[in-house]
């Protein structure tokens, strides 16, 4: 019986020694919240339904339908410019009398490569050599942008205000600009998978066009060398204006599209009353907020740290706890998300977090993934205070160690019913553009990075505290005698053996022993355990000697 008492006393001594040594630096719980970022697929096409006619004649109409198709994963704004020109494709000859006189000979009256005007003088004044037939149901022009020459007006409806043009193609001016271009804006967003209305329907050659050689005439002139004393002379008549035969008509159609955000429209398109209207009233703000609420919470019954919602895999996505998930990011876009933190349990915790880059093969096999992370700026707000402004990787642009979120960031002590919020704002580099070959280097690139949350349970005399939200004051029952500050504290770098990523820890003077933050790499508390073991052995030895002495005395 006496041996059993001595053994129990030894266990008590070990427990006492453990208490003397303080709380070992281990995490009570850890949880990963995953984040993914992906640039939008950007793919737009100028669609055309056209078959070049053979032997195109005046008055003949040929179908040429033009529209824009959006196969991106984001809405776009579309702009089209048109330019028409006529070019002589071969020399035109005619029988003409030489300047010096003599018999008619074949002479070049129109040269190959000659550029012909797109406007000629017809029966009603100036008219277009090729008449463009627009889709009257979907193309309009402002009433103050009509052409001054009646013959140069296009057969499209007019509107008085920009609001009336919404949902249609708007012609900037019926008078081509100095380069001969017509410019059209689609006054609406083209959604992913959709197309604009047809802009152009067909082209007709003006029936008034004439050929270069309009005919021939014959006359007789005296020539004593021939029978009868007169010879027959035939010469060709040539159009005194322009002949459009032996030429090629080309209608150049060019498309330009941008993501449907205010910033993109203002940056890419030249400012005008039309583009300002598109930027202000049609394009999106470029600010995107997550539509789901994420919550990190401690369960009421057992105090286990949990996360909601949990994303299950459908074979296409990675399952797990997902915080930020933005997969249609566009240059210059602003992306917002927030994470609620709630303690619904009767336990008290000290909460920390850090950003944890991925090292898996999926991330490392494509260097663009880490490159893309470097091009996303991030601001983090906690309790409505900005605690970080830098890259989404957790490193500040300046390399300032005090703003490194890959080290531990204390978020304070969470007693029962305490609720806080983390807000995040991201901006994808607005200068993220095209490669030299016209391709997007980061198109469809999916990159990921994790946020890790860690807690230590606070156990102190007096049991759990009451339900007050704001009893973080020192000395309260169930609270540590010293609070971990809610404001970010200066962090100290430590080198991690075998790792090229430095982590940070809280400085010892700032943290009470009962809430000690484990130093990186200390997976097992060797020093505290050694101290505990030595003290325990000494105490057990003392109890053993005491017991042996009592036994000798009894004998």
C-alpha positions as CSV (number, residue, x, y, z in Angstrom):
1,X,0.0,0.0,0.0
2,X,2.9,2.3,0.9
3,X,4.5,1.7,-2.5
4,X,1.3,2.7,-4.3
5,X,1.3,6.0,-2.3
6,X,4.9,6.6,-3.2
7,X,4.1,6.0,-7.0
8,X,1.1,8.4,-6.9
9,X,3.3,11.0,-5.2
10,X,5.9,10.6,-8.0
11,X,3.2,11.2,-10.6
12,X,2.1,14.3,-8.7
13,X,5.7,15.4,-8.7
14,X,6.0,15.0,-12.5
15,X,2.8,17.0,-12.9
16,X,4.1,19.7,-10.7
17,X,7.3,19.8,-12.6
18,X,5.4,20.2,-15.8
19,X,3.5,23.1,-14.3
20,X,6.8,24.7,-13.2
21,X,8.2,24.3,-16.7
22,X,5.2,26.2,-18.2
23,X,2.8,25.3,-21.1
24,X,4.7,23.5,-23.9
25,X,4.7,25.4,-27.2
26,X,2.3,23.3,-29.3
27,X,-0.8,24.3,-31.3
28,X,-4.1,23.2,-30.0
29,X,-5.6,23.3,-33.5
30,X,-4.6,24.2,-37.0
31,X,-6.8,24.8,-40.1
32,X,-6.0,25.6,-43.8
33,X,-8.2,28.0,-45.8
34,X,-7.3,27.7,-49.5
35,X,-7.2,30.5,-52.0
36,X,-7.2,30.4,-55.8
37,X,-6.8,33.0,-58.5
38,X,-7.2,32.7,-62.2
39,X,-7.1,35.1,-65.1
40,X,-10.1,35.2,-67.3
41,X,-10.1,33.4,-70.7
42,X,-10.1,36.3,-73.2
43,X,-11.2,35.2,-76.7
44,X,-13.1,37.4,-79.1
45,X,-13.7,37.0,-82.8
46,X,-14.8,39.1,-85.7
47,X,-17.4,36.9,-87.5
48,X,-18.2,37.2,-91.2
49,X,-20.5,35.7,-93.7
50,X,-19.1,36.6,-97.1
51,X,-18.3,35.1,-100.4
52,X,-16.4,37.2,-102.9
53,X,-18.4,37.7,-106.1
54,X,-16.9,37.0,-109.5
55,X,-17.4,39.6,-112.1
56,X,-19.1,42.0,-109.8
57,X,-21.2,44.4,-111.9
58,X,-22.8,47.8,-111.2
59,X,-26.1,47.5,-109.3
60,X,-25.2,44.0,-108.1
61,X,-25.5,43.3,-104.3
62,X,-23.4,40.7,-102.4
63,X,-23.9,39.5,-98.9
64,X,-21.3,40.5,-96.3
65,X,-22.6,40.0,-92.7
66,X,-20.3,41.2,-89.9
67,X,-20.7,40.8,-86.1
68,X,-18.6,40.1,-83.0
69,X,-18.5,36.8,-81.0
70,X,-17.4,36.7,-77.4
71,X,-16.0,33.3,-76.3
72,X,-14.3,34.8,-73.2
73,X,-15.4,34.0,-69.7
74,X,-16.0,37.7,-69.0
75,X,-18.2,40.4,-70.6
76,X,-16.6,42.7,-73.2
77,X,-17.1,46.0,-75.0
78,X,-16.7,45.9,-78.8
79,X,-15.6,48.5,-81.3
80,X,-15.5,48.1,-85.1
81,X,-13.9,50.4,-87.7
82,X,-14.5,50.1,-91.5
83,X,-12.5,51.4,-94.4
84,X,-13.3,51.0,-98.1
85,X,-11.0,51.5,-101.0
86,X,-10.7,50.8,-104.7
87,X,-7.4,49.8,-106.4
88,X,-6.8,49.2,-110.1
89,X,-5.6,45.6,-110.4
90,X,-4.4,45.9,-114.1
91,X,-3.7,48.4,-116.8
92,X,-6.6,49.5,-119.0
93,X,-5.8,50.2,-122.7
94,X,-7.7,52.0,-125.4
95,X,-7.2,52.9,-129.1
96,X,-6.1,56.5,-129.0
97,X,-4.5,58.8,-131.5
98,X,-0.9,59.7,-130.5
99,X,-0.3,63.3,-129.5
100,X,2.1,63.6,-132.5
101,X,-0.6,62.4,-134.8
102,X,-0.8,59.3,-137.0
103,X,-2.8,56.1,-136.8
104,X,-4.6,55.1,-133.6
105,X,-2.6,52.8,-131.3
106,X,-3.2,51.0,-128.0
107,X,-2.4,53.2,-125.1
108,X,-2.6,52.8,-121.3
109,X,-5.4,55.1,-120.1
110,X,-5.6,53.7,-116.5
111,X,-2.6,52.2,-114.7
112,X,-2.4,49.2,-112.4
113,X,-2.2,50.1,-108.7
114,X,-4.1,53.4,-109.2
115,X,-6.2,54.2,-106.1
116,X,-9.7,55.2,-107.0
117,X,-11.9,57.5,-104.8
118,X,-14.6,55.8,-102.8
119,X,-16.8,58.8,-103.6
120,X,-17.8,59.9,-107.1
121,X,-20.1,62.5,-108.6
122,X,-23.4,60.9,-109.6
123,X,-26.8,62.0,-110.7
124,X,-27.6,63.4,-107.3
125,X,-24.2,64.8,-106.4
126,X,-21.6,63.0,-104.4
127,X,-22.3,59.3,-103.8
128,X,-20.4,56.2,-102.6
129,X,-19.0,53.9,-105.3
130,X,-19.9,50.9,-103.0
131,X,-23.1,51.3,-101.0
132,X,-22.9,49.7,-97.6
133,X,-26.2,48.2,-96.3
134,X,-26.3,48.2,-92.5
135,X,-28.7,46.3,-90.3
136,X,-31.4,49.0,-89.7
137,X,-32.7,47.1,-86.7
138,X,-29.5,47.3,-84.8
139,X,-27.5,50.3,-86.2
140,X,-28.1,54.0,-85.4
141,X,-26.4,57.4,-85.7
142,X,-26.8,60.5,-83.6
143,X,-28.9,63.2,-85.3
144,X,-26.0,65.7,-84.9
145,X,-23.6,63.3,-86.6
146,X,-25.2,63.1,-90.0
147,X,-23.2,63.7,-93.2
148,X,-23.6,67.2,-94.7
149,X,-24.0,65.8,-98.2
150,X,-27.4,64.1,-98.7
151,X,-25.9,61.6,-101.1
152,X,-23.4,60.5,-98.5
153,X,-25.9,59.7,-95.8
154,X,-26.3,56.1,-94.9
155,X,-29.7,54.4,-94.8
156,X,-29.7,54.0,-91.0
157,X,-32.1,55.4,-88.4
158,X,-31.0,58.4,-86.2
159,X,-31.4,58.9,-82.5
160,X,-31.2,62.1,-80.4
161,X,-29.6,60.7,-77.3
162,X,-27.0,58.1,-76.3
163,X,-29.6,56.4,-74.1
164,X,-31.6,55.6,-77.2
165,X,-28.6,53.8,-78.7
166,X,-28.2,51.3,-75.8
167,X,-28.3,47.7,-77.1
168,X,-27.4,48.8,-80.7
169,X,-24.4,49.6,-82.8
170,X,-23.7,53.4,-82.8
171,X,-22.0,55.1,-85.7
172,X,-19.8,57.9,-84.4
173,X,-20.2,60.0,-87.6
174,X,-21.5,59.5,-91.1
175,X,-18.5,61.4,-92.3
176,X,-15.4,59.2,-92.3
177,X,-12.5,60.4,-90.3
178,X,-9.2,61.7,-91.8
179,X,-8.1,58.1,-92.4
180,X,-11.3,57.2,-94.2
181,X,-12.7,55.1,-91.3
182,X,-16.2,54.7,-90.1
183,X,-16.2,53.9,-86.3
184,X,-18.9,51.9,-84.5
185,X,-19.3,51.1,-80.8
186,X,-21.7,48.5,-79.5
187,X,-23.6,50.2,-76.8
188,X,-23.8,47.3,-74.4
189,X,-21.9,44.5,-72.8
190,X,-21.4,41.3,-74.8
191,X,-21.8,38.5,-72.3
192,X,-19.7,35.3,-72.4
193,X,-20.9,33.0,-75.2
194,X,-23.0,35.7,-76.8
195,X,-22.6,37.8,-80.0
196,X,-23.5,41.3,-81.0
197,X,-26.3,41.9,-83.5
198,X,-25.2,41.9,-87.1
199,X,-23.7,45.3,-88.0
200,X,-23.4,45.1,-91.8
201,X,-25.7,43.0,-94.0
202,X,-24.5,43.5,-97.6
203,X,-22.6,45.6,-100.1
204,X,-24.0,46.9,-103.5
205,X,-22.0,48.4,-106.3
206,X,-23.5,51.7,-107.2
207,X,-25.4,51.2,-110.5
208,X,-24.2,54.6,-111.8
209,X,-20.6,53.5,-112.1
210,X,-19.1,53.5,-115.5
211,X,-16.3,51.7,-117.2
212,X,-13.0,53.4,-118.1
213,X,-13.6,52.8,-121.9
214,X,-17.1,53.8,-122.5
215,X,-17.3,53.0,-126.2
216,X,-15.8,53.7,-129.6
217,X,-16.5,55.9,-132.6
218,X,-15.6,55.7,-136.2
219,X,-14.8,58.5,-138.7
220,X,-13.2,58.8,-142.2
221,X,-10.3,60.9,-143.0
222,X,-8.8,61.7,-146.5
223,X,-6.0,59.3,-147.5
224,X,-5.0,59.3,-151.2
225,X,-3.1,56.1,-150.7
226,X,-6.2,54.0,-150.3
227,X,-9.0,53.2,-152.7
228,X,-11.7,55.8,-152.7
229,X,-9.3,58.4,-151.2
230,X,-10.6,57.9,-147.6
231,X,-9.7,55.6,-144.8
232,X,-11.8,54.4,-141.8
233,X,-10.5,55.3,-138.4
234,X,-11.9,53.8,-135.1
235,X,-10.9,55.2,-131.6
236,X,-12.1,54.4,-128.1
237,X,-13.9,56.9,-125.9
238,X,-12.6,57.2,-122.4
239,X,-14.5,58.2,-119.2
240,X,-13.6,61.7,-118.4
241,X,-14.2,61.0,-114.6
242,X,-13.3,57.6,-113.2
243,X,-13.8,54.1,-114.5
244,X,-14.1,51.4,-111.8
245,X,-13.6,48.4,-114.1
246,X,-10.5,46.2,-113.8
247,X,-10.3,47.2,-110.1
248,X,-10.7,45.5,-106.7
249,X,-13.0,46.8,-104.0
250,X,-11.9,46.1,-100.4
251,X,-13.9,46.7,-97.3
252,X,-11.5,46.4,-94.3
253,X,-13.2,45.6,-91.1
254,X,-11.2,45.8,-87.8
255,X,-12.4,44.8,-84.4
256,X,-11.2,46.0,-81.0
257,X,-12.5,44.6,-77.7
258,X,-11.8,45.2,-74.0
259,X,-13.1,43.8,-70.8
260,X,-16.3,45.5,-69.8
261,X,-14.9,47.6,-67.0
262,X,-14.8,51.3,-66.5
263,X,-11.0,51.4,-66.2
264,X,-10.4,49.3,-69.3
265,X,-12.7,51.4,-71.5
266,X,-11.1,54.6,-70.2
267,X,-7.6,53.3,-70.7
268,X,-8.0,51.6,-74.1
269,X,-10.5,53.8,-76.0
270,X,-9.9,57.4,-76.8
271,X,-12.0,59.7,-74.6
272,X,-15.2,61.0,-76.3
273,X,-18.8,61.6,-75.3
274,X,-19.6,58.1,-76.5
275,X,-16.8,56.3,-74.7
276,X,-17.3,58.3,-71.6
277,X,-20.9,57.2,-71.6
278,X,-19.9,53.6,-72.1
279,X,-17.4,53.8,-69.2
280,X,-19.9,55.5,-66.9
281,X,-23.2,53.8,-67.7
282,X,-22.6,50.5,-69.5
283,X,-19.3,49.0,-68.4
284,X,-19.0,47.5,-65.0
285,X,-17.2,49.2,-62.1
286,X,-14.4,46.6,-62.2
287,X,-15.1,45.8,-58.5
288,X,-16.1,42.3,-57.8
289,X,-17.3,41.0,-54.4
290,X,-17.6,37.4,-53.4
291,X,-21.2,36.3,-53.2
292,X,-20.8,33.7,-50.5
293,X,-20.1,34.2,-46.7
294,X,-17.2,32.2,-45.2
295,X,-16.9,31.6,-41.5
296,X,-14.2,30.2,-39.3
297,X,-15.9,29.2,-36.1
298,X,-15.4,27.3,-32.9
299,X,-18.2,24.7,-32.3
300,X,-20.3,25.3,-29.2
301,X,-20.2,21.7,-27.9
302,X,-16.5,20.8,-28.2
303,X,-14.7,24.0,-29.2
304,X,-13.4,22.4,-32.4
305,X,-12.2,25.0,-35.0
306,X,-14.3,24.5,-38.1
307,X,-14.9,26.2,-41.5
308,X,-18.0,26.7,-43.6
309,X,-18.8,26.2,-46.3
310,X,-16.7,23.2,-47.1
311,X,-16.3,22.8,-50.9
312,X,-16.7,19.3,-52.2
313,X,-14.9,18.1,-55.3
314,X,-16.9,17.5,-58.5
315,X,-13.8,16.2,-60.4
316,X,-13.0,19.7,-61.6
317,X,-12.2,21.6,-58.5
318,X,-10.1,20.9,-55.4
319,X,-12.2,20.2,-52.3
320,X,-11.5,21.8,-48.9
321,X,-12.0,25.0,-47.0
322,X,-12.0,27.8,-49.6
323,X,-11.7,31.5,-48.8
324,X,-10.9,33.5,-51.9
325,X,-11.8,31.9,-55.2
326,X,-11.6,34.4,-58.0
327,X,-11.3,32.6,-61.4
328,X,-12.2,35.4,-63.9
329,X,-9.7,38.1,-62.9
330,X,-9.1,40.9,-65.4
331,X,-6.2,43.4,-65.4
332,X,-7.1,46.3,-63.1
333,X,-10.0,44.5,-61.5
334,X,-10.6,44.9,-57.8
335,X,-11.7,41.7,-55.9
336,X,-13.2,41.7,-52.4
337,X,-13.9,39.0,-50.0
338,X,-14.3,38.6,-46.2
339,X,-14.0,35.9,-43.6
340,X,-16.0,35.9,-40.4
341,X,-14.4,34.5,-37.2
342,X,-16.7,33.4,-34.4
343,X,-16.1,31.7,-31.1
344,X,-19.4,29.9,-30.2
345,X,-17.8,27.7,-27.5
346,X,-17.2,28.3,-23.8
347,X,-13.4,27.9,-24.3
348,X,-11.0,30.7,-24.8
349,X,-8.4,30.7,-27.6
350,X,-5.5,32.7,-28.8
351,X,-5.7,33.0,-32.6
352,X,-2.9,33.3,-35.1
353,X,-2.6,33.2,-38.9
354,X,0.0,33.1,-41.6
355,X,0.2,32.8,-45.4
356,X,1.6,29.5,-46.5
357,X,2.8,29.2,-50.2
358,X,2.3,25.9,-51.9
359,X,5.1,23.7,-52.7
360,X,3.2,20.9,-54.6
361,X,4.2,19.8,-58.1
362,X,1.1,21.3,-59.6
363,X,2.1,24.8,-58.6
364,X,5.8,24.4,-59.4
365,X,5.6,22.7,-62.8
366,X,4.3,25.9,-64.3
367,X,6.4,29.0,-63.5
368,X,3.6,31.3,-64.6
369,X,1.6,30.3,-61.5
370,X,4.1,31.9,-59.1
371,X,4.6,34.8,-61.5
372,X,0.9,35.5,-61.4
373,X,0.9,35.6,-57.6
374,X,3.5,38.3,-57.8
375,X,1.2,40.4,-60.0
376,X,-1.7,40.4,-57.5
377,X,-1.7,43.2,-54.9
378,X,-3.5,42.6,-51.6
379,X,-4.8,44.7,-48.7
380,X,-5.9,42.9,-45.5
381,X,-8.2,44.6,-43.0
382,X,-8.8,43.1,-39.5
383,X,-11.3,44.8,-37.2
384,X,-11.6,47.5,-40.0
385,X,-7.9,48.3,-39.6
386,X,-5.4,47.9,-42.4
387,X,-2.8,45.3,-41.2
388,X,-1.2,44.5,-44.5
389,X,-0.6,46.1,-47.9
390,X,1.6,44.2,-50.3
391,X,1.6,41.1,-52.6
392,X,-0.9,38.3,-52.3
393,X,2.1,36.1,-51.4
394,X,2.3,37.8,-48.0
395,X,5.5,39.7,-48.8
396,X,5.4,43.5,-48.9
397,X,6.7,45.2,-52.0
398,X,9.4,47.0,-50.0
399,X,10.5,43.8,-48.3
400,X,9.6,45.2,-44.9
401,X,9.8,42.5,-42.3
402,X,7.1,44.1,-40.2
403,X,4.6,43.5,-42.9
404,X,5.4,39.9,-43.7
405,X,2.3,37.7,-43.4
406,X,4.2,34.5,-44.1
407,X,5.2,34.9,-40.4
408,X,2.8,34.5,-37.6
409,X,0.2,37.3,-37.2
410,X,-1.6,37.4,-33.8
411,X,-5.3,38.1,-34.1
412,X,-6.0,38.3,-30.4
413,X,-7.8,36.3,-27.7
414,X,-11.2,34.9,-28.6
415,X,-13.5,34.4,-25.7
416,X,-17.0,33.1,-25.9
417,X,-19.2,35.0,-28.4
418,X,-16.4,37.1,-29.8
419,X,-16.8,37.8,-33.5
420,X,-14.4,39.6,-35.8
421,X,-14.0,40.0,-39.6
422,X,-11.1,39.8,-42.0
423,X,-11.6,41.7,-45.2
424,X,-9.4,41.4,-48.3
425,X,-9.1,43.5,-51.4
426,X,-7.1,42.3,-54.4
427,X,-6.0,44.1,-57.6
428,X,-4.7,42.3,-60.6
429,X,-1.9,44.3,-62.3
430,X,-3.6,46.6,-64.8
431,X,-0.6,46.4,-67.0
432,X,-0.9,42.7,-67.4
433,X,-1.1,42.7,-71.2
434,X,-0.2,40.7,-74.3
435,X,3.0,39.0,-75.2
436,X,4.9,40.2,-78.3
437,X,3.2,37.5,-80.3
438,X,-0.3,38.8,-79.3
439,X,-1.1,36.0,-76.9
440,X,-1.9,36.3,-73.2
441,X,0.9,34.8,-71.1
442,X,-1.4,34.4,-68.1
443,X,-4.6,33.5,-69.8
444,X,-6.3,30.6,-68.1
445,X,-3.5,30.3,-65.5
446,X,-4.8,29.0,-62.2
447,X,-2.6,29.6,-59.1
448,X,-3.2,28.8,-55.5
449,X,-1.9,29.8,-52.0
450,X,-3.1,28.9,-48.5
451,X,-3.9,30.7,-45.4
452,X,-3.2,28.8,-42.2
453,X,-5.0,29.5,-38.9
454,X,-3.6,28.3,-35.6
455,X,-5.0,28.5,-32.1
456,X,-3.9,27.7,-28.5
457,X,-6.5,27.0,-25.9
458,X,-6.3,29.2,-22.8
459,X,-6.6,27.2,-19.6
460,X,-6.4,29.2,-16.4
461,X,-7.8,28.9,-12.8
462,X,-11.5,29.8,-12.4
463,X,-12.8,27.9,-15.4
464,X,-14.4,29.3,-18.5
465,X,-15.5,32.9,-18.5
466,X,-19.0,34.3,-19.0
467,X,-20.6,35.3,-22.2
468,X,-19.4,38.9,-22.4
469,X,-17.9,39.8,-25.7
470,X,-15.6,42.5,-24.4
471,X,-14.0,41.0,-21.3
472,X,-10.4,40.8,-22.7
473,X,-9.2,42.8,-19.7
474,X,-6.4,41.3,-17.7
475,X,-7.3,39.5,-14.4
476,X,-10.8,38.4,-15.5
477,X,-11.7,34.8,-14.3
478,X,-10.9,32.3,-17.0
479,X,-8.5,34.8,-18.8
480,X,-4.8,34.8,-19.0
481,X,-3.3,37.4,-16.7
482,X,-1.7,39.2,-19.8
483,X,-3.5,39.7,-23.0
484,X,-2.0,39.1,-26.4
485,X,-2.5,42.5,-28.1
486,X,-5.2,42.8,-30.8
487,X,-3.0,45.1,-32.8
488,X,-0.2,43.6,-34.9
489,X,3.1,43.5,-33.0
490,X,6.6,43.7,-34.4
491,X,7.7,40.4,-35.8
492,X,11.2,38.9,-35.7
493,X,12.7,36.8,-38.5
494,X,14.2,33.4,-37.8
495,X,15.9,31.1,-40.2
496,X,14.3,27.8,-40.8
497,X,16.8,24.9,-41.5
498,X,16.2,23.3,-44.8
499,X,13.9,26.1,-46.1
500,X,14.5,29.1,-48.2
501,X,11.4,30.9,-46.9
502,X,12.1,32.8,-43.7
503,X,9.3,32.7,-41.1
504,X,8.7,35.0,-38.2
505,X,7.8,34.5,-34.6
506,X,6.4,36.8,-31.9
507,X,9.2,38.2,-29.6
508,X,9.2,36.4,-26.3
509,X,8.7,39.5,-24.1
510,X,5.4,40.3,-25.8
511,X,3.7,36.9,-25.1
512,X,2.9,35.3,-21.7
513,X,4.2,31.8,-21.0
514,X,0.8,30.2,-21.1
515,X,0.3,31.4,-24.7
516,X,3.8,30.7,-25.9
517,X,4.1,30.6,-29.7
518,X,6.0,27.5,-30.9
519,X,9.1,28.4,-32.7
520,X,9.3,27.1,-36.2
521,X,10.9,23.7,-36.4
522,X,10.2,22.7,-32.8
523,X,7.9,19.8,-33.5
524,X,8.7,18.2,-30.2
525,X,9.3,20.2,-26.9
526,X,12.7,18.8,-26.1
527,X,14.0,21.4,-23.7
528,X,10.8,21.5,-21.5
529,X,10.6,17.8,-21.5
530,X,14.2,17.4,-20.4
531,X,13.7,19.9,-17.6
532,X,10.5,18.1,-16.6
533,X,12.2,14.7,-16.6
534,X,15.2,15.9,-14.5
535,X,13.0,17.6,-11.9
536,X,10.6,14.6,-11.8
537,X,13.5,12.1,-11.3
538,X,14.9,14.2,-8.5
539,X,11.5,14.4,-6.8
540,X,10.9,10.7,-7.3
541,X,14.3,10.0,-5.9
542,X,13.5,12.1,-2.9
543,X,10.3,10.3,-2.3
544,X,12.1,7.0,-2.8
545,X,14.7,7.8,-0.2
546,X,12.0,9.0,2.2
547,X,10.1,5.7,1.8
548,X,13.3,3.6,2.2
549,X,14.2,5.4,5.4
550,X,10.8,4.8,6.9
551,X,11.0,1.1,6.0
552,X,14.4,0.8,7.7
553,X,13.1,2.4,10.8
554,X,10.2,0.0,10.9
555,X,12.5,-2.9,10.7
